[in-house]
XYZ file of C-alpha atoms in Angstrom:
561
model
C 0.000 0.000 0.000
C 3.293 2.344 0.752
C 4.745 1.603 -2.090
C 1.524 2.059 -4.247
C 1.069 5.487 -2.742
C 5.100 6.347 -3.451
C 4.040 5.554 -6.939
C 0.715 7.612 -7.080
C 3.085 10.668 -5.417
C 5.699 10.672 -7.590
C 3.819 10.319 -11.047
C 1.440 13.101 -9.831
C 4.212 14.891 -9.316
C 5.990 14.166 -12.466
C 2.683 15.163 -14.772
C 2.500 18.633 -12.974
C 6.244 19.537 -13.653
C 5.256 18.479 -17.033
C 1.915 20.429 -17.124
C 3.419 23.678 -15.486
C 1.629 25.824 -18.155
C -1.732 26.582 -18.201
C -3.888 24.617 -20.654
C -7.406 26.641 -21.008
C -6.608 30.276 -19.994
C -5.767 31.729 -23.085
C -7.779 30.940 -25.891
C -6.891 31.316 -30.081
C -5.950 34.951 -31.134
C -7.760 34.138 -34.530
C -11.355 32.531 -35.540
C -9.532 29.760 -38.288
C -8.039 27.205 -37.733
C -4.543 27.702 -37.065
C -2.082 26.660 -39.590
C 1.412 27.574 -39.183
C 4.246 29.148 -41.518
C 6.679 29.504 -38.860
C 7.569 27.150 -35.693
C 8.492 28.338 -32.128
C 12.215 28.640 -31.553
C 12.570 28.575 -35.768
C 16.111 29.020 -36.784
C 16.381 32.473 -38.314
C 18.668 35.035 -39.418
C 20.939 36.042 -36.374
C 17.820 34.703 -33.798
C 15.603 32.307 -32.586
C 11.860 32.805 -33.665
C 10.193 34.093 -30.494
C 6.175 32.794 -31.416
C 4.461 31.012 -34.166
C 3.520 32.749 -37.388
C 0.215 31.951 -37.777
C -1.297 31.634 -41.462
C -4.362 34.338 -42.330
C -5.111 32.672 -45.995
C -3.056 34.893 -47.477
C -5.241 37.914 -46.463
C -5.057 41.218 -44.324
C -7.157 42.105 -42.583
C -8.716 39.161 -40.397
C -10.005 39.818 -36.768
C -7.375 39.480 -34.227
C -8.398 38.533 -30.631
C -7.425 38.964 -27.199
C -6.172 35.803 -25.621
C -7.456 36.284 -22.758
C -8.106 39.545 -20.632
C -5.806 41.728 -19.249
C -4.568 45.562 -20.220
C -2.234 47.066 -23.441
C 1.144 47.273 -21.519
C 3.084 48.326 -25.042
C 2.785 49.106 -28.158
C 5.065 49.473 -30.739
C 5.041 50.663 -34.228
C 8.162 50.702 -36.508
C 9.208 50.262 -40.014
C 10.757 47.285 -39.923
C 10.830 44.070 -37.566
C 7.220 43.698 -35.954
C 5.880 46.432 -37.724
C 2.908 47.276 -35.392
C 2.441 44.910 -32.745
C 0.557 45.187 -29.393
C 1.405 43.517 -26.039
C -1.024 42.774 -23.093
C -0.275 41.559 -20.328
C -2.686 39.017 -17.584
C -3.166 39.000 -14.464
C -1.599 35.572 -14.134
C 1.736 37.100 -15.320
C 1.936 36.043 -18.495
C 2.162 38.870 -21.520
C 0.658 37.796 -25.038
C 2.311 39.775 -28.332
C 0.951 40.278 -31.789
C 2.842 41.522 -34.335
C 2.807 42.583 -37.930
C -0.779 44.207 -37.449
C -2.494 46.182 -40.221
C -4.196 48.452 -37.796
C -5.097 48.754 -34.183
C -9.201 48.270 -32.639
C -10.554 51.858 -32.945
C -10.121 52.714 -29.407
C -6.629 51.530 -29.365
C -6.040 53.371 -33.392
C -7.349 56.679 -31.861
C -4.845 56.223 -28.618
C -1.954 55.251 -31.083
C -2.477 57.882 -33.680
C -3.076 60.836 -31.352
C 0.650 60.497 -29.494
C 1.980 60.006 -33.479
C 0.500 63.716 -33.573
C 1.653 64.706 -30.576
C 5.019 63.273 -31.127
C 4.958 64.363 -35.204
C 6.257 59.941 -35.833
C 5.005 57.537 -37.564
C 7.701 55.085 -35.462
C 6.436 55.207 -31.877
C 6.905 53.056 -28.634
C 3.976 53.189 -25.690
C 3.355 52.071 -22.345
C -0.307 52.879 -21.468
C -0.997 52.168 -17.864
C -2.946 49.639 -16.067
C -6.426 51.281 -16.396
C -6.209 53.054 -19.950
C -6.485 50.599 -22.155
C -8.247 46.990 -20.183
C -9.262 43.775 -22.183
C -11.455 41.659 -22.294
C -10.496 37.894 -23.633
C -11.961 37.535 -26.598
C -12.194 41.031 -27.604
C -11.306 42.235 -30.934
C -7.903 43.651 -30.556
C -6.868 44.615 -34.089
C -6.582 43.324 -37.883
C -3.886 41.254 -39.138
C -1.139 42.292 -41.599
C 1.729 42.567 -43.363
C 3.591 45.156 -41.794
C 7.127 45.308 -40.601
C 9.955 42.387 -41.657
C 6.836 40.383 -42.252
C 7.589 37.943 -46.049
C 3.501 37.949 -46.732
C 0.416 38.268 -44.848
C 0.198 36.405 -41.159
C -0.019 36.934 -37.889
C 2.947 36.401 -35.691
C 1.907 35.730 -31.775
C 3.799 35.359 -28.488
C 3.658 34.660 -24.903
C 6.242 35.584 -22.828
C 6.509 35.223 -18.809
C 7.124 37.748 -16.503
C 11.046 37.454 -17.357
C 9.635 38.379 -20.812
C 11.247 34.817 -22.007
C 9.192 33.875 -25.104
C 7.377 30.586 -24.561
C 6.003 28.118 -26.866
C 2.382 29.018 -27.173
C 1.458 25.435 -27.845
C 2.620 24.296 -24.418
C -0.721 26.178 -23.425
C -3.181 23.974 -24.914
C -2.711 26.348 -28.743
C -3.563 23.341 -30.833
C -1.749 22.903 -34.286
C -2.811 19.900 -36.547
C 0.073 18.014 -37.108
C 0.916 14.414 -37.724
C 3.868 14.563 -40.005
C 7.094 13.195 -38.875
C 10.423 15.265 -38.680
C 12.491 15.104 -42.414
C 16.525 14.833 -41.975
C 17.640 15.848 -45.053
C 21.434 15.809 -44.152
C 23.642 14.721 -41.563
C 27.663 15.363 -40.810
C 30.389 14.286 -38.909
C 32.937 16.704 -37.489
C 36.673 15.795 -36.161
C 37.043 18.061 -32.769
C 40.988 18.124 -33.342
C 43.694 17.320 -35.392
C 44.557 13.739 -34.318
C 40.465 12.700 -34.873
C 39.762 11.485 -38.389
C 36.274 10.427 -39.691
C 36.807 7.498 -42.695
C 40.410 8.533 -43.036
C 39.513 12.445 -42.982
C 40.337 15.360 -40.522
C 37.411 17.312 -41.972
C 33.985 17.587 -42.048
C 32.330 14.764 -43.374
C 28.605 14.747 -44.997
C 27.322 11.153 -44.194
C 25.356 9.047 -46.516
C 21.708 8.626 -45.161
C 19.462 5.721 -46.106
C 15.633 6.461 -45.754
C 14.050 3.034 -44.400
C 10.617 1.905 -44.972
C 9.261 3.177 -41.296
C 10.693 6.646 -42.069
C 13.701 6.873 -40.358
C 17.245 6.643 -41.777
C 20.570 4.638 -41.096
C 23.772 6.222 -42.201
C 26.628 4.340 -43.974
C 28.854 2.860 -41.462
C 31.681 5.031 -40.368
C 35.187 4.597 -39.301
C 36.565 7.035 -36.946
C 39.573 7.808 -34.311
C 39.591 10.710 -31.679
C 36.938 12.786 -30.199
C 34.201 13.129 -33.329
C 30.922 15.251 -33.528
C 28.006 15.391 -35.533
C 25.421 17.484 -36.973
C 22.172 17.453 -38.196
C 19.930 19.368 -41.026
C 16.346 19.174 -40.357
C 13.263 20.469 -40.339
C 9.454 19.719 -39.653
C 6.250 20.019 -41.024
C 2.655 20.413 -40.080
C -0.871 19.341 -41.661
C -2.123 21.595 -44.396
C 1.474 23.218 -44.724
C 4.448 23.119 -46.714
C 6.681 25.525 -45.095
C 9.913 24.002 -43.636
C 9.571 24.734 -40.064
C 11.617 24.395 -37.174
C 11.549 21.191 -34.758
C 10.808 21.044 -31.275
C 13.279 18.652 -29.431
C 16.540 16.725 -31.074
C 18.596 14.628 -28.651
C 21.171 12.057 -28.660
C 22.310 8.511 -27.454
C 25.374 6.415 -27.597
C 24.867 2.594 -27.036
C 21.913 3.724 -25.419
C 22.717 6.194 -23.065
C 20.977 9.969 -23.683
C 24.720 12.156 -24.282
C 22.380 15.337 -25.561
C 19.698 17.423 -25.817
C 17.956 20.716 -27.070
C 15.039 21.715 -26.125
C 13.464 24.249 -28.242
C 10.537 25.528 -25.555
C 11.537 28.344 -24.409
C 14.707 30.756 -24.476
C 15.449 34.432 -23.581
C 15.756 37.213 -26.093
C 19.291 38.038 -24.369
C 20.818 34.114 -25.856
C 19.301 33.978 -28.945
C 22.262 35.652 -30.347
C 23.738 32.598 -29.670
C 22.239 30.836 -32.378
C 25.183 31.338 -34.998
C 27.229 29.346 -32.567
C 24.550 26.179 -32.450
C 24.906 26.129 -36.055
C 27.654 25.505 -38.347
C 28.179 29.419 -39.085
C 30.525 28.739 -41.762
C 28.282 26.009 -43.769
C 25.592 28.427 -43.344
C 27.458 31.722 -44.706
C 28.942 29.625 -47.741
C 26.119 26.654 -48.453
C 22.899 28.677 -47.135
C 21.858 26.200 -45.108
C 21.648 25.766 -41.892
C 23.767 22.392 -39.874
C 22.788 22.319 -36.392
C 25.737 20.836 -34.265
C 24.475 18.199 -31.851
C 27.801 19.366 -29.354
C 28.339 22.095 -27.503
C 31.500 24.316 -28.184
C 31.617 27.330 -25.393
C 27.954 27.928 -26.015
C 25.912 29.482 -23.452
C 22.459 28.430 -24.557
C 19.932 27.357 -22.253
C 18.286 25.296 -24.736
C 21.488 22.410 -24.253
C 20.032 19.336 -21.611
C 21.979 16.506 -20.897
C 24.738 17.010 -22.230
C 27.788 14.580 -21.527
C 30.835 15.518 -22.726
C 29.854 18.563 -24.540
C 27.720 16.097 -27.040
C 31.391 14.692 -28.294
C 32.345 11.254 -28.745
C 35.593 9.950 -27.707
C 36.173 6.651 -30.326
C 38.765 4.389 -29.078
C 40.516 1.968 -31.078
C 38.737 -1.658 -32.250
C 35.622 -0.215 -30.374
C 31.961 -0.468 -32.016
C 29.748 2.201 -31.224
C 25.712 2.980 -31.680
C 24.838 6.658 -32.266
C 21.107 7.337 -32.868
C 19.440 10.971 -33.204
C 16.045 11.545 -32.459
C 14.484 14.679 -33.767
C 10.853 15.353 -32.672
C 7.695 17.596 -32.985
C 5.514 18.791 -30.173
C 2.963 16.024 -31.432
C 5.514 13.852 -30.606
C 6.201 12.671 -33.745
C 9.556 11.365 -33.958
C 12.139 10.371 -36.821
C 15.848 8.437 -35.626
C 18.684 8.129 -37.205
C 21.302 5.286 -36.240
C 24.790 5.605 -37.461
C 27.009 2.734 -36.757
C 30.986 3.936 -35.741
C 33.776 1.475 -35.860
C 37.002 2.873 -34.050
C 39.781 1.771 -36.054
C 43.681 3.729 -35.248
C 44.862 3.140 -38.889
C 42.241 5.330 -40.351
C 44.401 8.165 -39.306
C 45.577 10.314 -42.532
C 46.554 13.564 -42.901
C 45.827 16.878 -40.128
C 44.374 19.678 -41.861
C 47.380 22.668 -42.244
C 46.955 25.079 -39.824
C 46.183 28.072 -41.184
C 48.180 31.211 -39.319
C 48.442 35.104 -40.195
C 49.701 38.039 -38.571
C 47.079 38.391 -36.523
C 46.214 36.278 -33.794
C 42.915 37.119 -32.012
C 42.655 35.927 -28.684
C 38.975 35.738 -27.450
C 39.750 37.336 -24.367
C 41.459 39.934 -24.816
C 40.796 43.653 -26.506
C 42.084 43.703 -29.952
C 43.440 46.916 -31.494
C 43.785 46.641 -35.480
C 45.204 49.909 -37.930
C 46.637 50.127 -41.064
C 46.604 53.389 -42.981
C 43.543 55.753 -41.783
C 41.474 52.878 -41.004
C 41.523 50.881 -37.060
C 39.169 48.294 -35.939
C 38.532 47.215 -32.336
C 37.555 43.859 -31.262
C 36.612 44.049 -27.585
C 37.171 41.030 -25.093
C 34.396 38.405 -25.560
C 33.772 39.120 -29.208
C 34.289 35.744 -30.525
C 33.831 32.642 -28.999
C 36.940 31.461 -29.379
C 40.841 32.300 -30.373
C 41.616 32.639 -34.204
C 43.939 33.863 -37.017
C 42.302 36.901 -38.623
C 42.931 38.348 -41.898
C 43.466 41.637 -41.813
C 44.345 44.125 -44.535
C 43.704 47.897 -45.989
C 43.752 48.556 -49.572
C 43.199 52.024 -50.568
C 39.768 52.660 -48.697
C 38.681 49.469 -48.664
C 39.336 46.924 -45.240
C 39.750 43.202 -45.850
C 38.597 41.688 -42.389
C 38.812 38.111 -42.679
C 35.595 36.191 -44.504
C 32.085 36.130 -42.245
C 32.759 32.511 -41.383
C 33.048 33.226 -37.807
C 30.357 33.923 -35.450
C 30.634 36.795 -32.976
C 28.868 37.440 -29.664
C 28.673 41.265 -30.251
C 29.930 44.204 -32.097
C 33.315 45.651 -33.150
C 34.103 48.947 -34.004
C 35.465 50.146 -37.497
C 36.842 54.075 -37.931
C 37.855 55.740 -40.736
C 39.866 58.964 -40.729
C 38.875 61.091 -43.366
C 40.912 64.047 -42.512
C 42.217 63.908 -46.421
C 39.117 64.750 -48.467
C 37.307 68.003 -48.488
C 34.823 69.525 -46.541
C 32.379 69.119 -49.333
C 33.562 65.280 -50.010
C 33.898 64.549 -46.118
C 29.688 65.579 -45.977
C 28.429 62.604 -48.305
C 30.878 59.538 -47.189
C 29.798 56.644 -45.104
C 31.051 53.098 -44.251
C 29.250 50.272 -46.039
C 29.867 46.542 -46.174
C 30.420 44.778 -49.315
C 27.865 42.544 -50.098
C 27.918 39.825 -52.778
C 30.261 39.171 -55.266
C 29.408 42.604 -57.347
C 31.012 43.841 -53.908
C 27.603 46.037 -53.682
C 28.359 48.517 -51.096
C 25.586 48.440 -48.463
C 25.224 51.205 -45.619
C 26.267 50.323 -42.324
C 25.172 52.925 -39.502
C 27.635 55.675 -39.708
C 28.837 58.063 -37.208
C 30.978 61.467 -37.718
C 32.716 63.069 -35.062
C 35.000 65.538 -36.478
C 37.124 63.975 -39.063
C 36.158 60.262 -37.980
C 33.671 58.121 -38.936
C 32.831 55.576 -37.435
C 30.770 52.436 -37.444
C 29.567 48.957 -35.596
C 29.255 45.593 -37.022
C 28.575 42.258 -35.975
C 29.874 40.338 -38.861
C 33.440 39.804 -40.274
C 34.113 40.891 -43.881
C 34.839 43.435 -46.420
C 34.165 47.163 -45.824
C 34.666 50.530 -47.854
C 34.405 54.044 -47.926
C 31.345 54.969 -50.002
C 29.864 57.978 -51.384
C 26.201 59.582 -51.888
C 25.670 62.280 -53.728
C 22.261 61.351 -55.225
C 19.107 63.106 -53.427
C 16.356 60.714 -52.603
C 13.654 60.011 -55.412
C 9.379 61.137 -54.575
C 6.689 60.098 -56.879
C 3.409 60.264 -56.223
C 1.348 57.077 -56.859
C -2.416 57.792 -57.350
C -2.699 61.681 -57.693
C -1.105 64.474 -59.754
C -1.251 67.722 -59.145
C -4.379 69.993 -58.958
C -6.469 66.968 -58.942
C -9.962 66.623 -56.830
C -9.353 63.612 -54.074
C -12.735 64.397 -52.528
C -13.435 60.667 -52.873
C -10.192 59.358 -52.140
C -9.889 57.537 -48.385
C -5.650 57.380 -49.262
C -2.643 59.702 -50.291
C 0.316 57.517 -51.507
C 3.603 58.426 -52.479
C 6.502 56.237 -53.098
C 9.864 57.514 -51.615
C 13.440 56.001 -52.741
C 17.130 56.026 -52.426
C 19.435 53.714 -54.492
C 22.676 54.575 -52.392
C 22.774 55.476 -48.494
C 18.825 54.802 -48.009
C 16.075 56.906 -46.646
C 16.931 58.124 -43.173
C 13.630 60.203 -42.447
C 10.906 62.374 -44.300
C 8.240 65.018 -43.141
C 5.266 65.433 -44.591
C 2.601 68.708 -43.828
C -0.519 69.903 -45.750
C -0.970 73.652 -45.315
C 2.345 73.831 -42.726
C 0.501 70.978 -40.929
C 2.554 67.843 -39.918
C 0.165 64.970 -41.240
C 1.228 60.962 -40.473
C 2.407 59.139 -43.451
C 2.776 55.335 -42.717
C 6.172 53.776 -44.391
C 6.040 50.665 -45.827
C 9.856 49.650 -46.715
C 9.246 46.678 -48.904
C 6.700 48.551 -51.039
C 9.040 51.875 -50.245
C 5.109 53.595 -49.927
C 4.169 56.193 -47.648
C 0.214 56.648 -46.971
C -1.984 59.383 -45.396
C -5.371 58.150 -44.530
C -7.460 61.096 -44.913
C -10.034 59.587 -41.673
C -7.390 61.005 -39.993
C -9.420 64.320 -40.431
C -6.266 66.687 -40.419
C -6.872 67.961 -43.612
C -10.222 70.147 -43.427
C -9.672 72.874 -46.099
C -10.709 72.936 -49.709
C -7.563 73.549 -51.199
C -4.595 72.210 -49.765
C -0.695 72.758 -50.269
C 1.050 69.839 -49.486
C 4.749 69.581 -48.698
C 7.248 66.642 -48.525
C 10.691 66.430 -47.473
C 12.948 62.932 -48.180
C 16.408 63.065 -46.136
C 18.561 59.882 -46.853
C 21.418 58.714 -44.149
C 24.382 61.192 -45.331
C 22.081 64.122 -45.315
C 21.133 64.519 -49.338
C 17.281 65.813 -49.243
C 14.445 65.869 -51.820
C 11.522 68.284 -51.378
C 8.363 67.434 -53.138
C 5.350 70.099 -52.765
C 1.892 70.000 -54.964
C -1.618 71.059 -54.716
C -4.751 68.970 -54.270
C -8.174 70.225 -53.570
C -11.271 68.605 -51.190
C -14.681 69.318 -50.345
């Protein structure tokens, strides 16, 4: 009877630290069923995806509801990223987000647009207080969009906790059809060192994988010698879907023992940075696609469980070991893969060559770089570990290294441009050479006196570059003197080829009036329900400045009854 109740206790309290989350409190923040085109904890660019992106069949506009009640604790509206997005947090501490909005309810739209008055910005960060804006669950919150970073029309939703650590949303009860199994598409093996070899090599290896009938694979059986690694490309799907989504849980075992884990259900936004470290950064920078390594090398990441040995294997000599992955979704479905390793000492050949330069960064330790009128700093911690860096100035262009290597934060990069003229010194800024047509694109540039300056987070080339081209305005569906009596929207489309648009200023009749900026459609709109423009015939004025200070002015006359 002890024993029975020992049982009872510790299995009830198992299924509670399982069920920590709860299951019925916050209910769908849409009225279709919920199809997904991106996964919690999604590998992105540079981050972790912090909620699901929730299909809207391809439309704007759909209802968007309150999970459950609460009060508006921020809103935020910006060009890029989220776009406009509203938080509210519950009473139970939790905080729901939804992002990429077309346009707020009309008692949150009036509260938004009259501080974007008040404040003369489109771009515009709130905090109402407790009692100015409450919620009821269920309520009608605002319509889905497109707005912000957003690739095509869906609604991207969070819940955070009061650490505001993003959560999975389906671990409270958000239900997502989904009975397709995990897809490996590729798998790798990595020597740690330069006396471990994988089938007589002391690089990388891509693996042959053989689908079986059940849907799992079994790799070609391996030789090896030394402390070896793997990695793993995969993704998942859902029902009704075919995006290539992220999965929810991959872990490890050798001859049966668990050596690894990650656990993609929650993360803070101050790791996620850490992603280009989980993944092969260099596979992904050259091959554009994305090798997660199932080890651990000086990675901070909360999302690493059980891991023995950093996730490496030490293979001994005549030794036979079992290594199976198991990648799963939060439906549970799982796929394996079992890779057979035979240790074998003669399948040592030949070390990689070490490559060296003149410049040896140590990870911890400030690094002070200058050549001509160009210096870069690379403070302490800026890589995760020590490397030789390539390093050279040619005329105004700075050679540093190849983005292969992953960084944890920013360096600094200043030019002195105490040679060129006053006029010159006015239109030059620091861009990063993209592609291989070297295009130069603007990196955040700084002047003080005859230094500019600028911070990036990846390796690379960088150049001086100059803009002397003023920003292009067009308007879209009106010309000048024209009647827009019946027209609800102004639209203009704003450009600049070089340095990019930094700001613009629109007024009607010396009036500051809110233009909304969409980026990917490079569009600026006045809704005239704003009711700012009341007189019959109206003077309108636009000024474009792009990021080295080149400005366009655009001014017409439109009439309205």
């Amino acid at each position: 009877m002890r024993l029975t109740l020992m049982l009872f206790l510790l299995l009830s309290t198992i299924t509670v630290a399982q069920n920590n989350y709860p299951q019925d409190y916050f209910r769908s923040p849409l009225d279709i069923p919920l199809i997904l085109s991106g996964t919690f904890a999604e590998l992105r660019s540079n981050h972790f995806h912090s909620g699901l992106d929730i299909k809207t069949q391809q439309r704007i506009g759909l209802n968007v509801y309150a999970s459950a009640g609460g009060f508006v604790s921020r809103i935020k509206v910006s060009h890029f990223g989220y776009g406009k997005a509203l938080y509210i947090t519950h009473p139970n501490g939790y905080t729901t987000v939804y992002a990429h909005l077309n346009k707020f309810s009309p008692d949150i739209e009036a509260y938004v647009k009259k501080h974007q008055y008040e404040k003369e910005s489109f771009e515009i960060e709130l905090f109402p207080s407790t009692d100015e804006l409450k919620i009821e669950k269920g309520q009608i919150v605002a319509l889905s969009g497109n707005t912000g970073g957003s690739g095509g029309p869906h609604l991207h939703y969070e819940i955070r906790d009061k650490t505001e650590r993003p959560i999975n949303p389906m671990l409270f009860g958000m239900d997502i059809k989904d009975s397709i199994n995990p897809l490996i598409s590729s798998i790798y093996a990595y020597p740690m060192d330069e006396h471990s070899f994988i089938n007589q090599s002391n690089s990388k290896t891509k693996l042959r994988l053989i689908p079986i009938q059940n849907g799992d694979y079994v790799v070609e059986n391996i030789e090896a010698i030394g402390n070896i690694g793997f990695g793993i490309e995969t993704i998942d799907r859902q029902n009704w879907a075919a995006n290539k989504n992220g999965v929810y849980n991959i872990q490890t075992f050798v001859n049966g023992s668990k050596n690894f884990e990650l656990d993609f259900s929650r993360f803070s936004f101050s790791e996620t940075k850490h992603l280009n470290r989980l993944i092969d950064y260099e596979h992904y920078k050259t091959q554009k696609s994305r090798v997660q390594k199932l080890f651990n090398q000086n990675n901070p990441l909360s999302l690493y469980k059980d891991v023995l040995n950093d996730g490496v294997l030490s293979i001994k000599d005549s030794t036979h070991s079992v290594y199976k992955i198991k990648v799963g979704d939060f439906k549970k479905n799982n796929t394996w893969a079992t890779i057979n390793i035979k240790g074998n000492k003669t399948n040592r050949g030949e070390a990689l060559p070490k490559k060296t330069t003149p410049y040896f960064i140590n990870a911890n330790e400030t690094t002070n770089l200058k050549k001509g009128k160009v210096s870069v700093d690379l403070y302490k911690d800026t890589f995760y570990e020590n490397f030789y860096l390539d390093f050279d100035v040619k005329n105004d262009t700075l050679l540093l290294h190849e983005d292969i290597i992953p960084t944890k934060k920013s360096f600094k990069i200043s030019y002195d441009v105490s040679a060129y003229s006053d006029k010159d010194k006015s239109k030059l800024y620091i861009a990063k050479l993209i592609g291989y047509k070297k295009f130069p694109a603007y990196s955040s540039t700084k002047k003080i006196g005859d230094i500019l300056t600028t911070y990036s987070k990846n390796l690379g080339e960088f150049a001086l570059a100059t803009d002397t081209i003023s920003p292009t305005i067009t308007p879209i569906n009106f010309k000048k003197g024209q009647w827009l009596s019946n027209f609800r929207f102004l639209k203009i489309k704003i450009d600049d080829e070089l340095s990019g648009i930094s700001n613009y200023r629109a007024t009607v009749n010396g009036i500051w009036i809110l233009m909304e900026y969409d980026y990917k459609t490079k569009t600026l709109t006045h809704d005239f329900n704003d009711g700012m423009i009341t007189e019959t015939k109206n003077n309108l004025k636009l000024i474009v400045t792009d990021n080295v200070g080149n400005n366009s002015t655009f001014e017409t006359v439109f009439y309205r009854k």
